PDB file of C-alpha atoms in Angstrom:
ATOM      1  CA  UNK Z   1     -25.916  48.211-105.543  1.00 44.00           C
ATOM      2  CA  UNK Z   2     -26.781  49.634-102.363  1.00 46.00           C
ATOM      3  CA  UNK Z   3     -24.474  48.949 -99.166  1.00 45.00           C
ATOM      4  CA  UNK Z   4     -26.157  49.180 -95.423  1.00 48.00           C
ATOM      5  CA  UNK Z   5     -24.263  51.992 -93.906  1.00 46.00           C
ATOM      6  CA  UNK Z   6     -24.343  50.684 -90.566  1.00 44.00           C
ATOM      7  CA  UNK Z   7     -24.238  47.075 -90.369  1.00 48.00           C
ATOM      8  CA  UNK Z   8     -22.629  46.708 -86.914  1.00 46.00           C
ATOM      9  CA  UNK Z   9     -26.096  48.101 -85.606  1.00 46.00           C
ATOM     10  CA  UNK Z  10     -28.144  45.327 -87.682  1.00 45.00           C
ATOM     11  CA  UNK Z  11     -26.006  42.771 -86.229  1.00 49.00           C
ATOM     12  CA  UNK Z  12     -26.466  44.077 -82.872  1.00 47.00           C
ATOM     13  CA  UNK Z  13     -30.113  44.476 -82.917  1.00 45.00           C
ATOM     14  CA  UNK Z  14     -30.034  40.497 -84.849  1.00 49.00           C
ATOM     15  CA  UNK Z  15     -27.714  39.897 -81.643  1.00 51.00           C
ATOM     16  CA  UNK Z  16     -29.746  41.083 -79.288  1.00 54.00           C
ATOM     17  CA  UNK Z  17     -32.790  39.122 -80.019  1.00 55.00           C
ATOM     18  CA  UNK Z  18     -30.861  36.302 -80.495  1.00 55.00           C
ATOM     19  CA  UNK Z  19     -29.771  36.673 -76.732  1.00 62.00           C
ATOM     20  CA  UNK Z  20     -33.407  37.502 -75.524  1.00 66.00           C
ATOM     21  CA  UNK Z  21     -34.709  34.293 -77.447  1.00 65.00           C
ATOM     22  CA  UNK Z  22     -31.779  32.217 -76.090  1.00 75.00           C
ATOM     23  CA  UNK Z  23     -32.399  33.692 -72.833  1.00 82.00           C
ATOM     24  CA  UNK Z  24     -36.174  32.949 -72.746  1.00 85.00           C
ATOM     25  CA  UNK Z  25     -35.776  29.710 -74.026  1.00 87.00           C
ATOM     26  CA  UNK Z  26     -32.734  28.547 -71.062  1.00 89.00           C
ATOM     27  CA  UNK Z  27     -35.402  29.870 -68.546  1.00 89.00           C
ATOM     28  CA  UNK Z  28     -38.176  27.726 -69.581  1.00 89.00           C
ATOM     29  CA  UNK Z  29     -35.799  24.858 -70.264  1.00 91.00           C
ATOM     30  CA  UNK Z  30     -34.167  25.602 -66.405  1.00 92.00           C
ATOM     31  CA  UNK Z  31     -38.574  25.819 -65.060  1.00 91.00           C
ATOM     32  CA  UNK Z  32     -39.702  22.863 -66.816  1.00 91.00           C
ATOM     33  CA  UNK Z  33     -36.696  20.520 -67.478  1.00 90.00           C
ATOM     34  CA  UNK Z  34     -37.705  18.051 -64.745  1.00 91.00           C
ATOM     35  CA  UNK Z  35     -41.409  17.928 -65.768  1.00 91.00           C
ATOM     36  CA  UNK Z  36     -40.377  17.387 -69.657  1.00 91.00           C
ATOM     37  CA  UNK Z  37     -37.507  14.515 -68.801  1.00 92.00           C
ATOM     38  CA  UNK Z  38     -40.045  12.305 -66.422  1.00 91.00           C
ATOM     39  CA  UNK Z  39     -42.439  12.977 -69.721  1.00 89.00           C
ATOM     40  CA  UNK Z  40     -39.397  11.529 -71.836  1.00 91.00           C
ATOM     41  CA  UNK Z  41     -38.791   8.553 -69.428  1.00 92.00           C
ATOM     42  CA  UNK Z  42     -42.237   7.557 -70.074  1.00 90.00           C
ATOM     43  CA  UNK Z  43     -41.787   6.932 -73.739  1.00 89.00           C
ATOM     44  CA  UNK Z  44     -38.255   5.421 -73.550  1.00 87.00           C
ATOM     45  CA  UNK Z  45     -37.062   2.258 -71.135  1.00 85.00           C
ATOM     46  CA  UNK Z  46     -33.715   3.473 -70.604  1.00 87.00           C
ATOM     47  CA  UNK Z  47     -33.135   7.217 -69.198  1.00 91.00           C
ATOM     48  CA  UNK Z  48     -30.075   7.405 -71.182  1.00 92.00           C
ATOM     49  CA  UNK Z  49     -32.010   7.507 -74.212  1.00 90.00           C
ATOM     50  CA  UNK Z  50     -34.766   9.608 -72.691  1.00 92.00           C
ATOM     51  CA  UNK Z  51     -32.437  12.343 -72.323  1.00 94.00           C
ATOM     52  CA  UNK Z  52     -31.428  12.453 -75.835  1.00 93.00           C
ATOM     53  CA  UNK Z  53     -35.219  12.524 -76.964  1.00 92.00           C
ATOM     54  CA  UNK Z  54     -35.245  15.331 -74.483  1.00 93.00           C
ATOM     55  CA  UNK Z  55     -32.471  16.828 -76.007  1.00 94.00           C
ATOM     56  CA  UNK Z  56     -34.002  16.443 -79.380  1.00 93.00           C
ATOM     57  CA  UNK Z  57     -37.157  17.971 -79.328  1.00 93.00           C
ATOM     58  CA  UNK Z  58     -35.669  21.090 -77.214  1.00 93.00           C
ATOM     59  CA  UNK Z  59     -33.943  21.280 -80.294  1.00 93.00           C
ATOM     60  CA  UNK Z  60     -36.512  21.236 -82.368  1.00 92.00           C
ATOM     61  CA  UNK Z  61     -38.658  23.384 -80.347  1.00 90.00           C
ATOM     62  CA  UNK Z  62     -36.085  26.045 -79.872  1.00 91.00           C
ATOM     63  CA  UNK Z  63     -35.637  26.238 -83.964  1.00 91.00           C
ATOM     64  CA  UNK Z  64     -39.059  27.173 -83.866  1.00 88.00           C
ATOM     65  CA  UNK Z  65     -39.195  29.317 -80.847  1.00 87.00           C
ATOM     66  CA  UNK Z  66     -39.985  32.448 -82.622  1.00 86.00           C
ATOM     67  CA  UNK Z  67     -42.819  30.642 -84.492  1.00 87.00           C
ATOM     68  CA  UNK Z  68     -44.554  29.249 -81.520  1.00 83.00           C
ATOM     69  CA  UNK Z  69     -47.045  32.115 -80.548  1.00 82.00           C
ATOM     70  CA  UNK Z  70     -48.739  31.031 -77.540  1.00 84.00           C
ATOM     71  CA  UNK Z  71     -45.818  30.646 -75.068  1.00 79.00           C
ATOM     72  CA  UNK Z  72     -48.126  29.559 -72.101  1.00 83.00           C
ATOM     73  CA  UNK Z  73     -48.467  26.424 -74.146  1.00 84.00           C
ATOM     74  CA  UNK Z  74     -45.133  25.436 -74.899  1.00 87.00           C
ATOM     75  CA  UNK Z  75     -45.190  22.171 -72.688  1.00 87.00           C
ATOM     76  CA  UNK Z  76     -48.076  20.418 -75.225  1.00 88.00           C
ATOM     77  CA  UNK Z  77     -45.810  21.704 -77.875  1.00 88.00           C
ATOM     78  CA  UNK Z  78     -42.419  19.808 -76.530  1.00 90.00           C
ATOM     79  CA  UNK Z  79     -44.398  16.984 -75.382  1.00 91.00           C
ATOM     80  CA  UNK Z  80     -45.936  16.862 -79.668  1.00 91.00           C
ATOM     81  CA  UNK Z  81     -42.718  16.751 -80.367  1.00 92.00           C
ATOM     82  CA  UNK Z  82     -41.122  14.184 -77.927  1.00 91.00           C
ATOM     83  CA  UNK Z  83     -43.820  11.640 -79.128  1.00 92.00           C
ATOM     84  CA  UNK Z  84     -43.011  12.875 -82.721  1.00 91.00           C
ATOM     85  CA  UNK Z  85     -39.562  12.253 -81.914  1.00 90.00           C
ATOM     86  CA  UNK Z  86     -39.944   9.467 -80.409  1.00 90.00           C
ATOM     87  CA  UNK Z  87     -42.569   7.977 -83.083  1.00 89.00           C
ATOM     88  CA  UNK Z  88     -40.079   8.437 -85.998  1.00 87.00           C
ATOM     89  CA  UNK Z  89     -37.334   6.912 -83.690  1.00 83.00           C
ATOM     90  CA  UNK Z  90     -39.158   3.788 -83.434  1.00 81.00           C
ATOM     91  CA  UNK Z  91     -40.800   3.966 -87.248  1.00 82.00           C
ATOM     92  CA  UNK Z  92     -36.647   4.279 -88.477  1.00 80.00           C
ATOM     93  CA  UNK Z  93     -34.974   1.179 -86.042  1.00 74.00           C
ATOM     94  CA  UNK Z  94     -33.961  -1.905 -87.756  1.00 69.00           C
ATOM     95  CA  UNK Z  95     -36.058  -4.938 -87.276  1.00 66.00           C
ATOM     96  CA  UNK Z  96     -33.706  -7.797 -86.796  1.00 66.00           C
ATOM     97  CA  UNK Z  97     -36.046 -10.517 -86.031  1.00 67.00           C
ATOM     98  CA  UNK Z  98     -38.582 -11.902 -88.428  1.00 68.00           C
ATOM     99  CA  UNK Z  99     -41.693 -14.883 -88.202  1.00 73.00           C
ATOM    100  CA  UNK Z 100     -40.855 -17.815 -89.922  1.00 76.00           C
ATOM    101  CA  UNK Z 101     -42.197 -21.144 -90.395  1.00 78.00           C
ATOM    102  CA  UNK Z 102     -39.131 -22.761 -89.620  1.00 77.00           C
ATOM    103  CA  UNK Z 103     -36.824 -22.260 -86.582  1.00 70.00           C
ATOM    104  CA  UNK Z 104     -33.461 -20.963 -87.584  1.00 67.00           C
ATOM    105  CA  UNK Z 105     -31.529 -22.369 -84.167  1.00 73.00           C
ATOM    106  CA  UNK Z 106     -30.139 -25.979 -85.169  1.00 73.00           C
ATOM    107  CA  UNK Z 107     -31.127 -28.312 -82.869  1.00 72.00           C
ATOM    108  CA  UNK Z 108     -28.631 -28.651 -80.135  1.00 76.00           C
ATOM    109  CA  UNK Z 109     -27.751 -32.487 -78.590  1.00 75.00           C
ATOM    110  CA  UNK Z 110     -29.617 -32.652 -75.116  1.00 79.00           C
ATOM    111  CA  UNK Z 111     -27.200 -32.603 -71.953  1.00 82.00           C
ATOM    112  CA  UNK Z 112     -25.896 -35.963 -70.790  1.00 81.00           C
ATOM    113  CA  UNK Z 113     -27.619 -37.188 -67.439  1.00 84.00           C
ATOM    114  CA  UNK Z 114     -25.211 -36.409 -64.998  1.00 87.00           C
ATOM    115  CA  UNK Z 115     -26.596 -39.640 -62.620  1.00 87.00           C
ATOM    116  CA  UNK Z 116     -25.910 -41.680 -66.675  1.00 84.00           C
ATOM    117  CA  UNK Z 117     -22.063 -40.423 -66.484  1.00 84.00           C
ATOM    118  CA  UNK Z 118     -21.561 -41.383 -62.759  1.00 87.00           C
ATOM    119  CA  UNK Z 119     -22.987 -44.459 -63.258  1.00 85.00           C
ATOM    120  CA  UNK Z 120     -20.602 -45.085 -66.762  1.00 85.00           C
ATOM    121  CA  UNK Z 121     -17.621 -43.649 -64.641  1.00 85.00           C
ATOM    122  CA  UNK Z 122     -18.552 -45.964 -61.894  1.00 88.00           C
ATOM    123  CA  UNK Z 123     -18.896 -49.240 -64.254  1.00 88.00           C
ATOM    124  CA  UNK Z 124     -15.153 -47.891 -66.270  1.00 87.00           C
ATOM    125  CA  UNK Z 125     -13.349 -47.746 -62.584  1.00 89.00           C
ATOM    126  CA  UNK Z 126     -15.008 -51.333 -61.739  1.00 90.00           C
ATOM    127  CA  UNK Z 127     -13.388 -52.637 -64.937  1.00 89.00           C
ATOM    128  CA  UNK Z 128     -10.262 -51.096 -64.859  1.00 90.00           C
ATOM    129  CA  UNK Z 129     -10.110 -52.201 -61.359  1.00 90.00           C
ATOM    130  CA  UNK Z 130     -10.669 -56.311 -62.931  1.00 91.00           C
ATOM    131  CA  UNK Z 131      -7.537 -55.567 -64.695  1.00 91.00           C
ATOM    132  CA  UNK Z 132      -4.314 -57.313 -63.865  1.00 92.00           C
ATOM    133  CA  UNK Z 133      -2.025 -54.738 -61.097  1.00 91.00           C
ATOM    134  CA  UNK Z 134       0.879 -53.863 -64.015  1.00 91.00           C
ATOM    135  CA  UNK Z 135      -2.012 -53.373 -67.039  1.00 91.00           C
ATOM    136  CA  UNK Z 136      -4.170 -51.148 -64.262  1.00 91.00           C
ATOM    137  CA  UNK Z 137      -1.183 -49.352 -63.817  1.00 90.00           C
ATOM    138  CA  UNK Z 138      -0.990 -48.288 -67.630  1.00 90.00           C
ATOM    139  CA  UNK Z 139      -3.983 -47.738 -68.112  1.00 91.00           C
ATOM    140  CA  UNK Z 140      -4.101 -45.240 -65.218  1.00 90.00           C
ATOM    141  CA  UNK Z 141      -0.648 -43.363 -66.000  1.00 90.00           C
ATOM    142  CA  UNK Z 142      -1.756 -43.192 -69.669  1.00 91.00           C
ATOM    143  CA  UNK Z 143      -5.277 -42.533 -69.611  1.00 88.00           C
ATOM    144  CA  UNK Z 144      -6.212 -40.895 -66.717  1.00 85.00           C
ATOM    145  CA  UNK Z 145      -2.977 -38.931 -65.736  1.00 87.00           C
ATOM    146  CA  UNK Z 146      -2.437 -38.512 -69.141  1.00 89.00           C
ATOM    147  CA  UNK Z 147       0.939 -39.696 -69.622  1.00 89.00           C
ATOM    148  CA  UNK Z 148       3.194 -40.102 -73.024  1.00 92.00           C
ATOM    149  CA  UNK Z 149       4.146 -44.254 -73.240  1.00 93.00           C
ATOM    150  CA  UNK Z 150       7.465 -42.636 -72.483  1.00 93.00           C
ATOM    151  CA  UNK Z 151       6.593 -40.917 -69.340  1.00 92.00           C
ATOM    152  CA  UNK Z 152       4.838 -44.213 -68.239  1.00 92.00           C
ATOM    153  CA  UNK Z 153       8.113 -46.398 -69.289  1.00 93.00           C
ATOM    154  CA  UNK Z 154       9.864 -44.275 -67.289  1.00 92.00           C
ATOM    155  CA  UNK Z 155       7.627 -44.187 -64.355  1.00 89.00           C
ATOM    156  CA  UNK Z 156       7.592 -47.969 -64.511  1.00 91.00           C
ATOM    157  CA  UNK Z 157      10.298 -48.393 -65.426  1.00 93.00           C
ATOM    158  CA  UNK Z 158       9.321 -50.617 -68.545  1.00 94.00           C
ATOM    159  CA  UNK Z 159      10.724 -50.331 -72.395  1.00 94.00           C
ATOM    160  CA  UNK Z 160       8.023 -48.156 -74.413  1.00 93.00           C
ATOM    161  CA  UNK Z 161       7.153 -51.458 -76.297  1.00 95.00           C
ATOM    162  CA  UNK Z 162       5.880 -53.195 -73.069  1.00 94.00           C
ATOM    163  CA  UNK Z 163       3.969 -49.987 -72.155  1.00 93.00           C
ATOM    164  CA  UNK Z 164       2.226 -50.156 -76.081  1.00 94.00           C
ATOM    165  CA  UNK Z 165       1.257 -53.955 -75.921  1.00 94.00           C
ATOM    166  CA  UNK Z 166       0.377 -53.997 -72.153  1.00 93.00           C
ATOM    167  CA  UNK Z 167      -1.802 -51.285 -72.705  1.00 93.00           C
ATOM    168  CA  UNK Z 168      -3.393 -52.692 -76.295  1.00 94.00           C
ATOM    169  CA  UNK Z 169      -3.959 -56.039 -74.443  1.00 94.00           C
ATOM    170  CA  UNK Z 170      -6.081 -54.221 -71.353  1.00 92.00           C
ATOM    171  CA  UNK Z 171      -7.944 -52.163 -73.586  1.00 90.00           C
ATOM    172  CA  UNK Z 172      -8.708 -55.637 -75.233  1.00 91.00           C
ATOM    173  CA  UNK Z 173      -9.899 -56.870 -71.797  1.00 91.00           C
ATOM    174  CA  UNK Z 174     -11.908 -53.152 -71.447  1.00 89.00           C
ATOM    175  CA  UNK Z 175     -13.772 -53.232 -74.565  1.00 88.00           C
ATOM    176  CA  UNK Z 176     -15.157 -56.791 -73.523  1.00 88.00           C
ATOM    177  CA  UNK Z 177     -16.553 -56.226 -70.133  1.00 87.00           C
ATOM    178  CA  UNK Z 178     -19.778 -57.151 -69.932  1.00 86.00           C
ATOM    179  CA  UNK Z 179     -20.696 -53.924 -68.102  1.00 82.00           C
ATOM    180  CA  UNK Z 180     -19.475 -51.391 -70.815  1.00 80.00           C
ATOM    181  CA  UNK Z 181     -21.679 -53.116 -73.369  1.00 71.00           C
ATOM    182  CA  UNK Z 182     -24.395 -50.614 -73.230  1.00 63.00           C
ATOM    183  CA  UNK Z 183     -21.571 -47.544 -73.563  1.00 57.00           C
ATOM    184  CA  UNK Z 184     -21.124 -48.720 -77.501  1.00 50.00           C
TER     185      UNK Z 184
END
């Protein structure tokens, strides 16, 4: 088994056109840069991702850099292998949506008519309004300001007990007005 007696110099010589290739490639990356990204822009909709398919096939292209013989053609070869790139990109994504006979969305209730609930707010106000002055009064603490039958005893100063049957006896007179009929 043989050893290289000078190594160092290999590694130089390896080094050196290393640096020439990196330095040929920066320059034609630094030239045409501009050119290649609108290129990349064109394939993608968002320029975020057109500069990573940039970045990609500079990648690839400078792996092969030594391969590629005709350098005065290197901008069909990056612009092969940004639609390559860009092909297998779009070949690879994840299809999420898929045709179907039958809609997967479950049927939603429509929106009430807002002119319907002024009209059934309108007809409730006239019929609480028919209501004797202390029932009314219950009614409103309880149901619209949204009062405990303590808080409205208190208010009124009532027991609870004449706050529950004043209040079961007008929702009594409620449920029969004529003009709520069509609510049920």
């Amino acid at each position: 088994m043989t050893t290289p007696v000078c190594t160092g110099a290999s590694r130089a010589v390896a080094a050196s056109a290393g640096h020439r290739r990196y330095a040929s490639f920066s320059s034609y990356v630094r030239a045409r840069g501009p050119v290649l990204l609108r290129t990349a822009r064109s394939l993608t909709a968002n320029p975020s991702d057109a500069e990573d398919l940039l970045q990609t096939a500079l990648t690839k292209t400078y792996v092969a850099w030594e391969r590629i013989e005709d350098h005065r053609a290197l901008d069909g070869y990056v612009r092969r292998a940004l639609v390559n790139t860009r092909t297998s990109q779009w070949r690879k994504r994840k299809v999420d949506e898929f045709a179907c006979e039958e809609l997967p969305e479950k049927e939603t209730a429509p929106e009430p008519d807002p002119a319907e609930q002024q009209s059934l707010h309108d007809a409730m106000w006239r019929a609480v309004l028919k209501l004797p002055d202390r029932q009314r009064a219950m009614v409103v603490l309880r149901y619209y300001e949204d009062l405990s039958e303590a808080q409205t005893a208190e208010v009124l100063g009532v027991s609870v007990g004449t706050v529950k049957s004043a209040v079961s006896r007008a929702l009594g007179k409620l449920r029969e007005d004529p003009e709520l009929h069509p609510v049920r």
